[in-house]
CSV table of C-alpha atoms and ligand atoms in Angstrom, one decimal:
chain,number,residue,atom,x,y,z
A,22,MET,CA,43.6,-18.5,10.1
A,23,ARG,CA,39.8,-19.1,9.4
A,24,THR,CA,38.1,-15.6,9.9
A,25,LEU,CA,34.8,-17.5,8.1
A,26,HIS,CA,32.6,-20.0,9.3
A,27,GLU,CA,32.0,-23.1,6.9
A,28,GLY,CA,29.4,-22.0,4.3
A,29,TYR,CA,29.5,-18.7,4.5
A,30,PHE,CA,29.5,-18.4,0.9
A,31,THR,CA,27.1,-21.1,0.0
A,32,ALA,CA,25.2,-22.8,2.5
A,33,GLY,CA,22.7,-20.5,2.6
A,34,LEU,CA,19.5,-20.3,5.4
A,35,VAL,CA,20.7,-24.0,6.3
A,36,ALA,CA,23.3,-22.4,8.0
A,37,ASP,CA,20.8,-21.1,10.6
A,38,PRO,CA,18.0,-23.8,11.7
A,39,GLU,CA,16.4,-21.3,14.2
A,40,LEU,CA,15.5,-18.5,11.8
A,41,ALA,CA,15.0,-21.2,8.7
A,42,ARG,CA,12.3,-22.4,11.1
A,43,ALA,CA,10.2,-19.3,11.2
A,44,ILE,CA,10.8,-18.4,7.4
A,45,ASP,CA,9.9,-22.0,6.9
A,46,GLY,CA,6.5,-21.5,8.5
A,47,GLU,CA,5.5,-18.1,7.4
A,48,LEU,CA,5.9,-20.2,4.1
A,49,LYS,CA,3.2,-22.6,4.7
A,50,ARG,CA,1.2,-19.8,6.2
A,51,GLN,CA,1.3,-18.2,2.8
A,52,ARG,CA,0.9,-21.0,0.9
A,53,GLU,CA,-2.2,-22.4,2.9
A,54,GLY,CA,-4.1,-19.7,4.0
A,55,ILE,CA,-6.1,-16.9,2.0
A,56,GLU,CA,-4.5,-13.0,2.5
A,57,LEU,CA,-7.1,-10.7,2.1
A,58,ILE,CA,-5.0,-7.7,4.4
A,59,ALA,CA,-5.3,-5.1,1.9
A,60,SER,CA,-1.4,-4.3,1.9
A,61,GLU,CA,-0.3,-7.4,1.3
A,62,ASN,CA,0.4,-9.1,-2.0
A,63,LEU,CA,2.1,-11.8,-3.9
A,64,VAL,CA,5.3,-10.7,-5.3
A,65,SER,CA,6.8,-12.9,-8.6
A,66,ARG,CA,9.6,-15.4,-8.1
A,67,CYS,CA,11.8,-12.6,-10.3
A,68,VAL,CA,10.7,-9.3,-7.6
A,69,LEU,CA,11.9,-11.7,-5.2
A,70,GLU,CA,15.1,-12.8,-6.6
A,71,ALA,CA,15.6,-9.1,-7.5
A,72,GLN,CA,15.1,-8.4,-3.7
A,73,GLY,CA,17.1,-11.0,-2.4
A,74,SER,CA,20.2,-10.6,-4.4
A,75,ILE,CA,23.6,-9.4,-4.0
A,76,LEU,CA,23.0,-6.0,-4.4
A,77,THR,CA,22.2,-6.2,-0.4
A,78,ASN,CA,26.0,-5.8,-0.4
A,79,LYS,CA,26.3,-2.5,-2.0
A,80,THR,CA,25.7,0.7,-0.7
A,81,VAL,CA,25.2,4.1,-2.6
A,82,GLU,CA,23.5,7.7,-1.6
A,83,GLY,CA,22.9,10.5,-3.7
A,84,ALA,CA,21.3,10.3,-7.6
A,85,PRO,CA,22.6,8.0,-10.3
A,86,TRP,CA,25.5,8.5,-12.0
A,87,ARG,CA,26.3,10.8,-9.5
A,88,ARG,CA,27.6,9.3,-6.4
A,89,TYR,CA,29.3,9.4,-3.5
A,90,TYR,CA,30.9,6.4,-3.4
A,91,GLY,CA,32.6,4.5,-6.4
A,92,GLY,CA,31.9,1.4,-8.0
A,93,ALA,CA,28.6,2.4,-8.8
A,94,HIS,CA,28.1,1.7,-12.5
A,95,TYR,CA,25.8,-1.2,-11.8
A,96,ALA,CA,23.8,0.3,-8.7
A,97,ASP,CA,23.4,3.3,-11.7
A,98,ALA,CA,21.9,1.2,-14.0
A,99,ILE,CA,19.8,-0.5,-12.1
A,100,GLU,CA,18.3,2.7,-10.6
A,101,SER,CA,18.2,4.3,-13.4
A,102,LEU,CA,15.8,1.8,-15.0
A,103,ALA,CA,13.8,1.4,-11.8
A,104,ILE,CA,13.5,5.2,-12.6
A,105,ASP,CA,12.6,5.1,-16.7
A,106,ARG,CA,9.9,2.1,-15.9
A,107,ALA,CA,8.1,4.2,-13.0
A,108,ARG,CA,7.8,7.6,-15.6
A,109,ARG,CA,6.9,5.3,-18.3
A,110,LEU,CA,4.0,3.4,-16.5
A,111,PHE,CA,3.0,6.6,-14.7
A,112,ALA,CA,3.5,8.5,-17.7
A,113,CYS,CA,5.7,11.4,-15.7
A,114,ARG,CA,8.5,13.0,-15.9
A,115,PHE,CA,9.9,12.3,-12.8
A,116,ALA,CA,10.6,9.6,-10.3
A,117,ASN,CA,12.2,9.3,-7.3
A,118,VAL,CA,12.2,5.2,-6.4
A,119,GLN,CA,14.5,5.4,-3.1
A,120,PRO,CA,12.5,6.0,-0.3
A,121,HIS,CA,12.6,3.2,1.8
A,122,SER,CA,8.3,3.1,2.3
A,123,GLY,CA,5.1,4.8,1.9
A,124,SER,CA,5.7,6.6,5.1
A,125,ASN,CA,9.3,7.4,3.9
A,126,ALA,CA,8.3,8.8,0.7
A,127,ASN,CA,5.5,11.1,2.5
A,128,ALA,CA,8.0,12.8,4.7
A,129,GLY,CA,10.3,13.2,2.2
A,130,VAL,CA,7.8,15.2,0.2
A,131,PHE,CA,6.9,17.2,3.0
A,132,LEU,CA,10.7,18.0,4.4
A,133,GLY,CA,11.4,19.3,0.9
A,134,LEU,CA,8.2,21.3,0.0
A,135,LEU,CA,7.3,23.1,3.4
A,136,ARG,CA,8.4,24.5,6.3
A,137,LEU,CA,8.5,23.5,10.1
A,138,GLY,CA,4.9,24.2,11.4
A,139,ASP,CA,3.3,24.8,8.2
A,140,THR,CA,-0.3,23.8,7.9
A,141,ILE,CA,-1.3,19.8,6.3
A,142,LEU,CA,-5.3,19.4,5.7
A,143,SER,CA,-5.5,15.5,4.8
A,144,MET,CA,-7.6,12.8,5.7
A,145,ASP,CA,-8.0,11.8,9.0
A,146,VAL,CA,-7.5,8.2,10.2
A,147,ALA,CA,-10.4,7.4,11.4
A,148,ALA,CA,-12.6,8.3,8.2
A,149,GLY,CA,-9.9,6.1,6.4
A,150,GLY,CA,-6.4,8.4,6.3
A,151,HIS,CA,-3.1,6.8,7.0
A,152,ILE,CA,-0.9,7.5,9.7
A,153,SER,CA,1.6,9.6,7.9
A,154,HIS,CA,-0.1,11.8,6.6
A,155,GLY,CA,0.3,13.6,10.4
A,156,HIS,CA,-0.9,11.6,12.5
A,157,PRO,CA,0.2,13.3,16.1
A,158,ALA,CA,2.2,10.2,17.3
A,159,THR,CA,4.1,10.2,14.3
A,160,LEU,CA,7.4,12.7,13.5
A,161,THR,CA,5.1,14.6,10.5
A,162,GLY,CA,2.5,14.9,13.2
A,163,ARG,CA,4.8,16.9,15.4
A,164,ASP,CA,6.3,18.7,13.0
A,165,TYR,CA,3.5,20.2,10.7
A,166,ARG,CA,0.3,21.5,11.8
A,167,ILE,CA,-2.5,19.2,10.8
A,168,VAL,CA,-5.8,19.6,10.3
A,169,ALA,CA,-8.1,16.4,8.9
A,170,TYR,CA,-11.0,16.3,6.6
A,171,GLY,CA,-13.2,13.2,6.9
A,172,VAL,CA,-16.1,12.0,4.6
A,173,ASN,CA,-19.7,12.7,4.7
A,174,ARG,CA,-22.1,11.0,7.3
A,175,GLU,CA,-24.7,10.5,4.5
A,176,THR,CA,-22.5,9.1,1.8
A,177,GLU,CA,-19.2,8.1,3.6
A,178,ARG,CA,-17.1,9.9,0.2
A,179,VAL,CA,-15.1,12.8,0.5
A,180,ASP,CA,-17.2,15.5,1.0
A,181,LEU,CA,-15.2,18.1,-1.7
A,182,ASP,CA,-17.3,21.2,-0.4
A,183,ALA,CA,-16.4,20.0,3.2
A,184,VAL,CA,-12.6,19.9,2.2
A,185,ARG,CA,-12.8,23.7,0.3
A,186,ALA,CA,-14.0,24.8,3.5
A,187,LEU,CA,-12.0,23.4,5.9
A,188,ALA,CA,-8.9,24.7,3.3
A,189,HIS,CA,-10.7,28.2,2.9
A,190,ASP,CA,-10.3,28.0,7.1
A,191,CYS,CA,-7.1,26.9,7.6
A,192,ARG,CA,-4.8,28.5,4.9
A,193,PRO,CA,-3.2,24.8,4.6
A,194,ARG,CA,0.5,25.0,2.7
A,195,MET,CA,-0.1,21.3,1.5
A,196,ILE,CA,-3.7,19.2,1.3
A,197,VAL,CA,-3.1,15.3,1.3
A,198,ALA,CA,-5.6,13.2,-0.5
A,199,GLY,CA,-5.7,9.4,-0.5
A,200,GLY,CA,-5.5,6.9,2.5
A,201,SER,CA,-5.8,3.6,3.7
A,202,ALA,CA,-9.0,2.3,4.1
A,203,TYR,CA,-11.1,4.8,1.3
A,204,PRO,CA,-12.6,2.3,-1.3
A,205,ARG,CA,-14.0,4.8,-3.2
A,206,GLY,CA,-12.7,7.6,-6.6
A,207,LEU,CA,-11.5,10.7,-5.7
A,208,ASP,CA,-12.1,13.9,-8.3
A,209,PHE,CA,-8.2,15.3,-8.7
A,210,ALA,CA,-8.8,17.7,-10.8
A,211,ALA,CA,-11.8,18.7,-8.2
A,212,LEU,CA,-8.9,18.7,-5.0
A,213,ARG,CA,-6.7,20.5,-7.1
A,214,ALA,CA,-8.7,23.7,-7.7
A,215,ILE,CA,-9.3,23.6,-4.4
A,216,ALA,CA,-5.4,23.6,-3.6
A,217,ASP,CA,-4.7,26.4,-6.3
A,218,SER,CA,-7.6,28.1,-4.3
A,219,VAL,CA,-5.3,29.0,-1.3
A,220,ASP,CA,-2.2,28.3,-2.9
A,221,ALA,CA,-1.0,25.0,-1.4
A,222,TRP,CA,0.7,21.8,-3.0
A,223,LEU,CA,-1.8,19.0,-3.6
A,224,MET,CA,-0.2,15.6,-2.9
A,225,VAL,CA,-1.8,12.4,-3.8
A,226,ASP,CA,-1.1,8.9,-2.0
A,227,MET,CA,-2.1,6.9,-4.6
A,228,ALA,CA,-0.5,3.8,-2.2
A,229,HIS,CA,-3.9,1.2,-2.0
A,230,VAL,CA,-4.6,1.9,-5.9
A,231,ALA,CA,-1.0,2.6,-7.6
A,232,GLY,CA,-1.7,-0.7,-9.8
A,233,LEU,CA,-5.0,0.6,-10.5
A,234,VAL,CA,-4.1,3.8,-11.7
A,235,ALA,CA,-1.3,2.1,-14.1
A,236,ALA,CA,-4.0,-0.2,-15.3
A,237,GLY,CA,-5.8,3.2,-16.2
A,238,LEU,CA,-8.7,1.5,-13.7
A,239,TYR,CA,-9.2,4.2,-11.5
A,240,PRO,CA,-8.5,7.9,-11.4
A,241,ASP,CA,-4.8,9.4,-12.6
A,242,PRO,CA,-3.8,11.6,-9.9
A,243,LEU,CA,-0.6,12.7,-12.1
A,244,PRO,CA,-2.2,15.6,-14.3
A,245,HIS,CA,-3.1,17.1,-11.0
A,246,ALA,CA,-1.1,17.1,-7.8
A,247,HIS,CA,2.3,18.4,-7.4
A,248,VAL,CA,3.5,15.4,-6.3
A,249,VAL,CA,2.3,11.7,-5.9
A,250,THR,CA,3.8,9.4,-3.7
A,251,THR,CA,2.7,5.7,-3.5
A,252,THR,CA,4.1,2.1,-1.4
A,253,THR,CA,5.3,-0.7,-4.1
A,254,TYR,CA,4.3,-3.4,-2.8
A,255,LYS,CA,0.8,-3.4,-2.2
A,256,SER,CA,-1.8,-3.3,-5.5
A,257,LEU,CA,1.6,-2.7,-7.0
A,258,ARG,CA,2.2,-6.3,-6.8
A,259,GLY,CA,5.9,-5.7,-5.5
A,260,ALA,CA,8.7,-4.6,-3.6
A,261,ARG,CA,8.9,-3.3,-0.4
A,262,GLY,CA,9.4,0.1,-0.6
A,263,GLY,CA,8.0,3.4,-1.5
A,264,MET,CA,8.3,6.1,-4.5
A,265,ALA,CA,8.1,10.0,-5.3
A,266,LEU,CA,6.4,11.2,-8.7
A,267,TRP,CA,5.9,14.3,-10.5
A,268,ASN,CA,6.1,16.7,-13.8
A,269,ASP,CA,7.4,19.9,-12.6
A,270,GLU,CA,11.2,20.1,-13.3
A,271,SER,CA,11.4,23.3,-10.5
A,272,LEU,CA,10.1,20.4,-7.7
A,273,SER,CA,13.0,18.1,-8.1
A,274,ALA,CA,16.0,19.2,-6.4
A,275,ARG,CA,13.3,19.8,-3.9
A,276,ILE,CA,11.9,16.7,-2.7
A,277,ASN,CA,15.0,14.5,-3.7
A,278,ALA,CA,16.6,16.2,-1.1
A,279,GLY,CA,13.6,15.9,1.1
A,280,VAL,CA,14.3,12.0,0.4
A,281,PHE,CA,17.9,11.9,0.7
A,282,PRO,CA,19.4,13.2,2.9
A,283,GLY,CA,16.3,14.7,4.7
A,284,VAL,CA,14.9,11.9,5.7
A,285,GLN,CA,16.8,8.9,5.0
A,286,GLY,CA,20.4,7.6,3.9
A,287,SER,CA,21.7,5.2,1.4
A,288,VAL,CA,19.9,3.3,-1.3
A,289,MET,CA,18.5,-0.2,-0.1
A,290,LEU,CA,19.4,-1.0,-4.0
A,291,HIS,CA,18.0,-4.5,-3.3
A,292,ALA,CA,14.6,-3.0,-2.9
A,293,VAL,CA,15.2,-1.0,-5.1
A,294,ALA,CA,16.3,-4.0,-7.6
A,295,GLY,CA,12.6,-5.4,-6.5
A,296,LYS,CA,11.0,-2.1,-7.8
A,297,ALA,CA,12.6,-2.2,-10.9
A,298,ALA,CA,11.4,-6.0,-11.4
A,299,CYS,CA,7.7,-5.2,-10.4
A,300,LEU,CA,7.6,-1.8,-12.3
A,301,GLY,CA,8.9,-3.9,-15.4
A,302,GLU,CA,6.3,-6.9,-14.9
A,303,ALA,CA,3.3,-3.7,-14.4
A,304,LEU,CA,4.4,-2.5,-18.1
A,305,ARG,CA,3.1,-6.3,-19.4
A,306,PRO,CA,-0.5,-6.3,-20.8
A,307,GLU,CA,-0.9,-9.0,-18.2
A,308,PHE,CA,-1.0,-6.8,-15.4
A,309,ALA,CA,-3.9,-4.6,-16.9
A,310,LEU,CA,-5.6,-8.5,-16.6
A,311,TYR,CA,-4.3,-8.5,-13.3
A,312,GLN,CA,-5.8,-5.5,-11.9
A,313,ARG,CA,-9.2,-6.1,-13.9
A,314,ALA,CA,-9.7,-9.4,-11.8
A,315,ALA,CA,-8.7,-7.9,-8.8
A,316,LEU,CA,-11.6,-5.2,-8.9
A,317,ALA,CA,-14.1,-7.4,-9.8
A,318,ASN,CA,-13.1,-10.2,-7.8
A,319,ALA,CA,-13.5,-7.3,-4.4
A,320,ARG,CA,-16.7,-5.9,-6.3
A,321,ALA,CA,-17.7,-9.9,-6.1
A,322,MET,CA,-16.7,-10.4,-2.5
A,323,ALA,CA,-18.5,-6.7,-1.2
A,324,LYS,CA,-22.0,-8.4,-3.3
A,325,ALA,CA,-21.8,-11.7,-1.7
A,326,LEU,CA,-20.7,-9.9,1.9
A,327,ALA,CA,-23.7,-7.8,1.7
A,328,GLU,CA,-25.9,-10.4,0.6
A,329,GLN,CA,-25.4,-12.1,4.4
A,330,GLY,CA,-25.9,-8.9,6.2
A,331,VAL,CA,-22.7,-7.3,6.0
A,332,ARG,CA,-22.9,-3.6,5.8
A,333,ILE,CA,-20.3,-2.4,3.1
A,334,VAL,CA,-19.1,0.8,3.6
A,335,THR,CA,-20.7,3.0,0.7
A,336,GLY,CA,-22.2,0.3,-0.4
A,337,GLY,CA,-19.2,-0.8,-2.6
A,338,THR,CA,-16.1,-0.4,-4.0
A,339,ASP,CA,-14.0,1.1,-7.3
A,340,THR,CA,-10.8,-0.3,-5.5
A,341,THR,CA,-9.6,-3.7,-4.5
A,342,LEU,CA,-10.0,-3.1,-1.2
A,343,LEU,CA,-13.6,-2.8,0.7
A,344,LEU,CA,-14.3,-2.0,4.5
A,345,ALA,CA,-16.8,-4.4,6.3
A,346,ASP,CA,-19.2,-2.9,8.8
A,347,LEU,CA,-20.1,-5.9,11.0
A,348,SER,CA,-22.3,-4.0,13.7
A,349,PRO,CA,-25.8,-5.1,12.0
A,350,LEU,CA,-23.8,-8.7,13.4
A,351,GLY,CA,-23.5,-7.7,16.6
A,352,LEU,CA,-19.8,-8.3,16.2
A,353,SER,CA,-16.3,-6.1,16.9
A,354,GLY,CA,-13.6,-6.6,14.2
A,355,ASP,CA,-11.3,-7.7,16.4
A,356,ILE,CA,-13.4,-10.7,17.9
A,357,ALA,CA,-14.2,-11.6,13.5
A,358,ALA,CA,-10.3,-11.1,12.8
A,359,LYS,CA,-9.1,-13.2,15.3
A,360,ALA,CA,-11.9,-15.9,14.4
A,361,LEU,CA,-11.1,-15.7,10.6
A,362,GLU,CA,-7.6,-16.0,11.1
A,363,ARG,CA,-8.1,-19.6,12.9
A,364,ALA,CA,-10.0,-20.2,9.6
A,365,GLY,CA,-6.6,-19.7,7.6
A,366,LEU,CA,-8.6,-16.1,6.2
A,367,ALA,CA,-6.3,-13.5,7.0
A,368,VAL,CA,-8.0,-9.5,7.1
A,369,ASN,CA,-7.5,-7.0,9.5
A,370,LYS,CA,-9.9,-5.0,11.9
A,371,ASN,CA,-10.6,-1.5,10.5
A,372,LEU,CA,-12.3,1.8,12.0
A,373,ILE,CA,-15.2,2.5,9.7
A,374,PRO,CA,-16.2,6.1,9.8
A,375,PHE,CA,-17.9,7.3,12.6
A,376,ASP,CA,-16.9,4.6,14.6
A,377,THR,CA,-18.6,4.4,18.0
A,378,ARG,CA,-16.4,1.8,18.8
A,379,SER,CA,-12.2,1.8,20.0
A,380,PRO,CA,-9.2,1.3,17.5
A,381,GLU,CA,-8.5,-1.6,19.6
A,382,SER,CA,-11.9,-3.2,18.6
A,383,PRO,CA,-13.7,-1.5,16.0
A,384,SER,CA,-16.9,-2.0,14.2
A,385,GLY,CA,-14.9,-3.3,10.5
A,386,LEU,CA,-12.7,-5.3,8.9
A,387,ARG,CA,-11.3,-4.1,5.6
A,388,LEU,CA,-10.4,-6.7,3.2
A,389,SER,CA,-8.7,-6.4,-0.2
A,390,SER,CA,-8.6,-8.9,-3.2
A,391,ASN,CA,-4.4,-8.2,-4.1
A,392,ALA,CA,-3.2,-11.3,-3.4
A,393,GLY,CA,-6.0,-13.7,-3.9
A,394,ALA,CA,-5.8,-12.2,-7.8
A,395,ALA,CA,-2.2,-12.5,-7.9
A,396,ARG,CA,-2.7,-16.2,-6.7
A,397,GLY,CA,-5.2,-16.6,-10.0
A,398,PHE,CA,-8.5,-16.7,-8.1
A,399,GLY,CA,-11.7,-15.2,-9.4
A,400,VAL,CA,-15.1,-14.1,-8.9
A,401,ALA,CA,-16.2,-17.4,-7.9
A,402,GLU,CA,-13.3,-18.0,-5.9
A,403,PHE,CA,-14.2,-15.1,-4.3
A,404,GLU,CA,-18.1,-15.4,-3.8
A,405,ARG,CA,-16.4,-18.6,-1.5
A,406,ILE,CA,-14.4,-17.2,1.0
A,407,ALA,CA,-17.2,-14.3,1.2
A,408,GLY,CA,-19.1,-17.6,1.8
A,409,TRP,CA,-16.8,-18.7,4.0
A,410,ILE,CA,-16.6,-15.4,6.5
A,411,GLY,CA,-20.3,-15.1,6.5
A,412,ARG,CA,-20.2,-18.5,8.3
A,413,ILE,CA,-17.3,-17.4,10.8
A,414,LEU,CA,-18.8,-14.4,11.2
A,415,LYS,CA,-22.4,-15.7,11.8
A,416,ALA,CA,-20.7,-18.1,14.9
A,417,PRO,CA,-16.9,-16.8,15.7
A,418,ASP,CA,-16.7,-19.3,18.5
A,419,ASP,CA,-17.6,-22.3,17.1
A,420,ASP,CA,-15.0,-24.9,16.7
A,421,ALA,CA,-16.2,-27.3,14.5
A,422,SER,CA,-17.7,-24.4,12.1
A,423,ILE,CA,-13.6,-22.7,11.9
A,424,ALA,CA,-12.3,-26.4,11.6
A,425,ALA,CA,-14.6,-27.2,8.3
A,426,VAL,CA,-13.7,-23.4,7.0
A,427,ARG,CA,-9.9,-24.1,7.6
A,428,ALA,CA,-9.9,-27.5,5.5
A,429,GLU,CA,-12.0,-25.9,2.6
A,430,VAL,CA,-9.7,-23.1,2.9
A,431,ARG,CA,-6.8,-25.3,2.8
A,432,ALA,CA,-7.8,-26.9,-0.4
A,433,LEU,CA,-8.4,-24.1,-2.3
A,434,CYS,CA,-4.6,-23.0,-1.4
A,435,ALA,CA,-3.7,-26.2,-2.9
A,436,ASP,CA,-5.6,-25.8,-6.0
A,437,TYR,CA,-3.4,-22.4,-6.7
A,438,PRO,CA,-0.2,-22.9,-5.0
A,439,ILE,CA,2.3,-20.5,-4.8
A,440,TYR,CA,6.4,-20.5,-5.0
B,527,LIG,C1,0.3,1.5,3.7
B,527,LIG,C2,0.3,3.0,3.3
B,527,LIG,C3,1.5,4.2,3.6
B,527,LIG,C4,3.3,3.6,3.6
B,527,LIG,O1,3.3,2.5,4.3
B,527,LIG,P1,4.3,2.3,4.8
B,527,LIG,O2,4.3,1.3,5.8
B,527,LIG,O3,5.3,3.1,5.5
B,527,LIG,O4,5.7,1.8,3.9
B,527,LIG,C5,1.6,5.3,3.1
B,527,LIG,N1,0.3,5.9,2.5
B,527,LIG,C6,-1.1,5.5,2.5
B,527,LIG,C7,-2.1,5.3,1.9
B,527,LIG,C8,-0.8,3.5,2.9
B,527,LIG,O5,-2.1,3.4,2.8
C-alpha cells in the first residue's frame, strides 16, 4: 500500500501550489520593496538553508550532551556550535540559544530569577519599551508587579535620576533596560549601580542593538548586566528566535531551567542551526562593516528626513533605528505607513514619547536601515529613500506621486537584487 503521496520526499513546494503562490508573492514583495521595519532584516542564503533544513525532523530536549532523547549527536554538535559562537561574539561565559523568540528569552529569565509577584522596573511601552517586559496584556504582566519608567520630556532619553528614584521607591527585584523604539545609547554601568543599590537583578534586552554591540558600535551591556537577552533576527541579521547571555555561573541552572522546561518545550533545532550560521557570519570582519554602514545609513536617513520637516525624536540616533514624529506635518503614523506601503516602502506606525494620539493612530513612524544595509544600500541610497518618504508624507493621498515613487523604489531594488 502506498502510504505516501507521490513526490513526498522530492517534490518541494510545487506540491502545494496554493501555499507556493503566497510564498512567491512574499518573495516578490521583498525583492521589489524597501524594508524599513526595524524588527526585520534579510538573512544570507546560508542562514536560510540552515533554518529550512532537515533539522526540523529532530526533537531534542534539555542541554547539549545531556538529552532526554537519543540520536542527538549532531544536534548536540549544532547547538554547541551556536553556544560557542554566541560566547565568542559577545565575549561572555554562558549562552542559552534555545528561546523560540525574544519574548520567550525574557519570560524564561523572569521565571528563572524571579518569584511570582516580584516587582520588575522596566521601560514603558509608550516610551519605547517592549511588551514582553511586563505589559498587562502578557503573561509576565500578570505574574509580576510591573513598575514602568519613561523618558525625560525635554531630552526624550532615559533619565537615570528618575530611574534611581523609582527604584528606591518601588524596590524592584529586577530592572529591565532596552526597548524596541529607543534610538539612543544607555549607560549600563550606571543602571547596574542603581540595581545594586536596591539589590535587584539587571537584565538588558539588546534585541535591536545586538549587531551593533557585536561590532563594538554600541555600549556593551555584558560587563554590567546580570543577564542579557536578545532576538537573533533584527540587527543580528539571522535566524528567527532569541538568546540569553550571562557571565555568572551561579545563574546558569536557574536561567536554563527558566527557558526549558519553564516557558518552552523541545528545541527548534533548525532555528538553532540558523542561529549558529548567523553568529558565524557575525564573527567575520565583514559583519562589523555591515553594522558600520547600517549605522551611517540610519543617521543619514534621520538627517535627510529632518531637512524635510519631520521631527526626529531625540534629534537623531545612536542605533540603526530612528523614530520620526510626524505631527509637524499634521499627519498620523497609521495614514503615513499605509501611503508609504503603497509606494513600496515598508515602515511601522509607532507611539512617540508623550504621544497625545492613540497606539492605533500614533504620531510616529519607526524606521530602520537594517535590511537596506544588508541589501547593499549606502548613504546615497538612504538619502534618496528619505526624499521619497518626504514626498509621500507631504501628499499621502496623491496617487500619481505614490506611483512615481513606487517606480523609483522598484528600480533601486532591481539594482540591488536579493536571492
Ligand atoms: C523584538 C523584541 C523582542 C521580542 O520579540 P519576539 O517577537 O518575541 O521575537 C523582545 N524585546 C525587544 C526589546 C524587542 O525589540
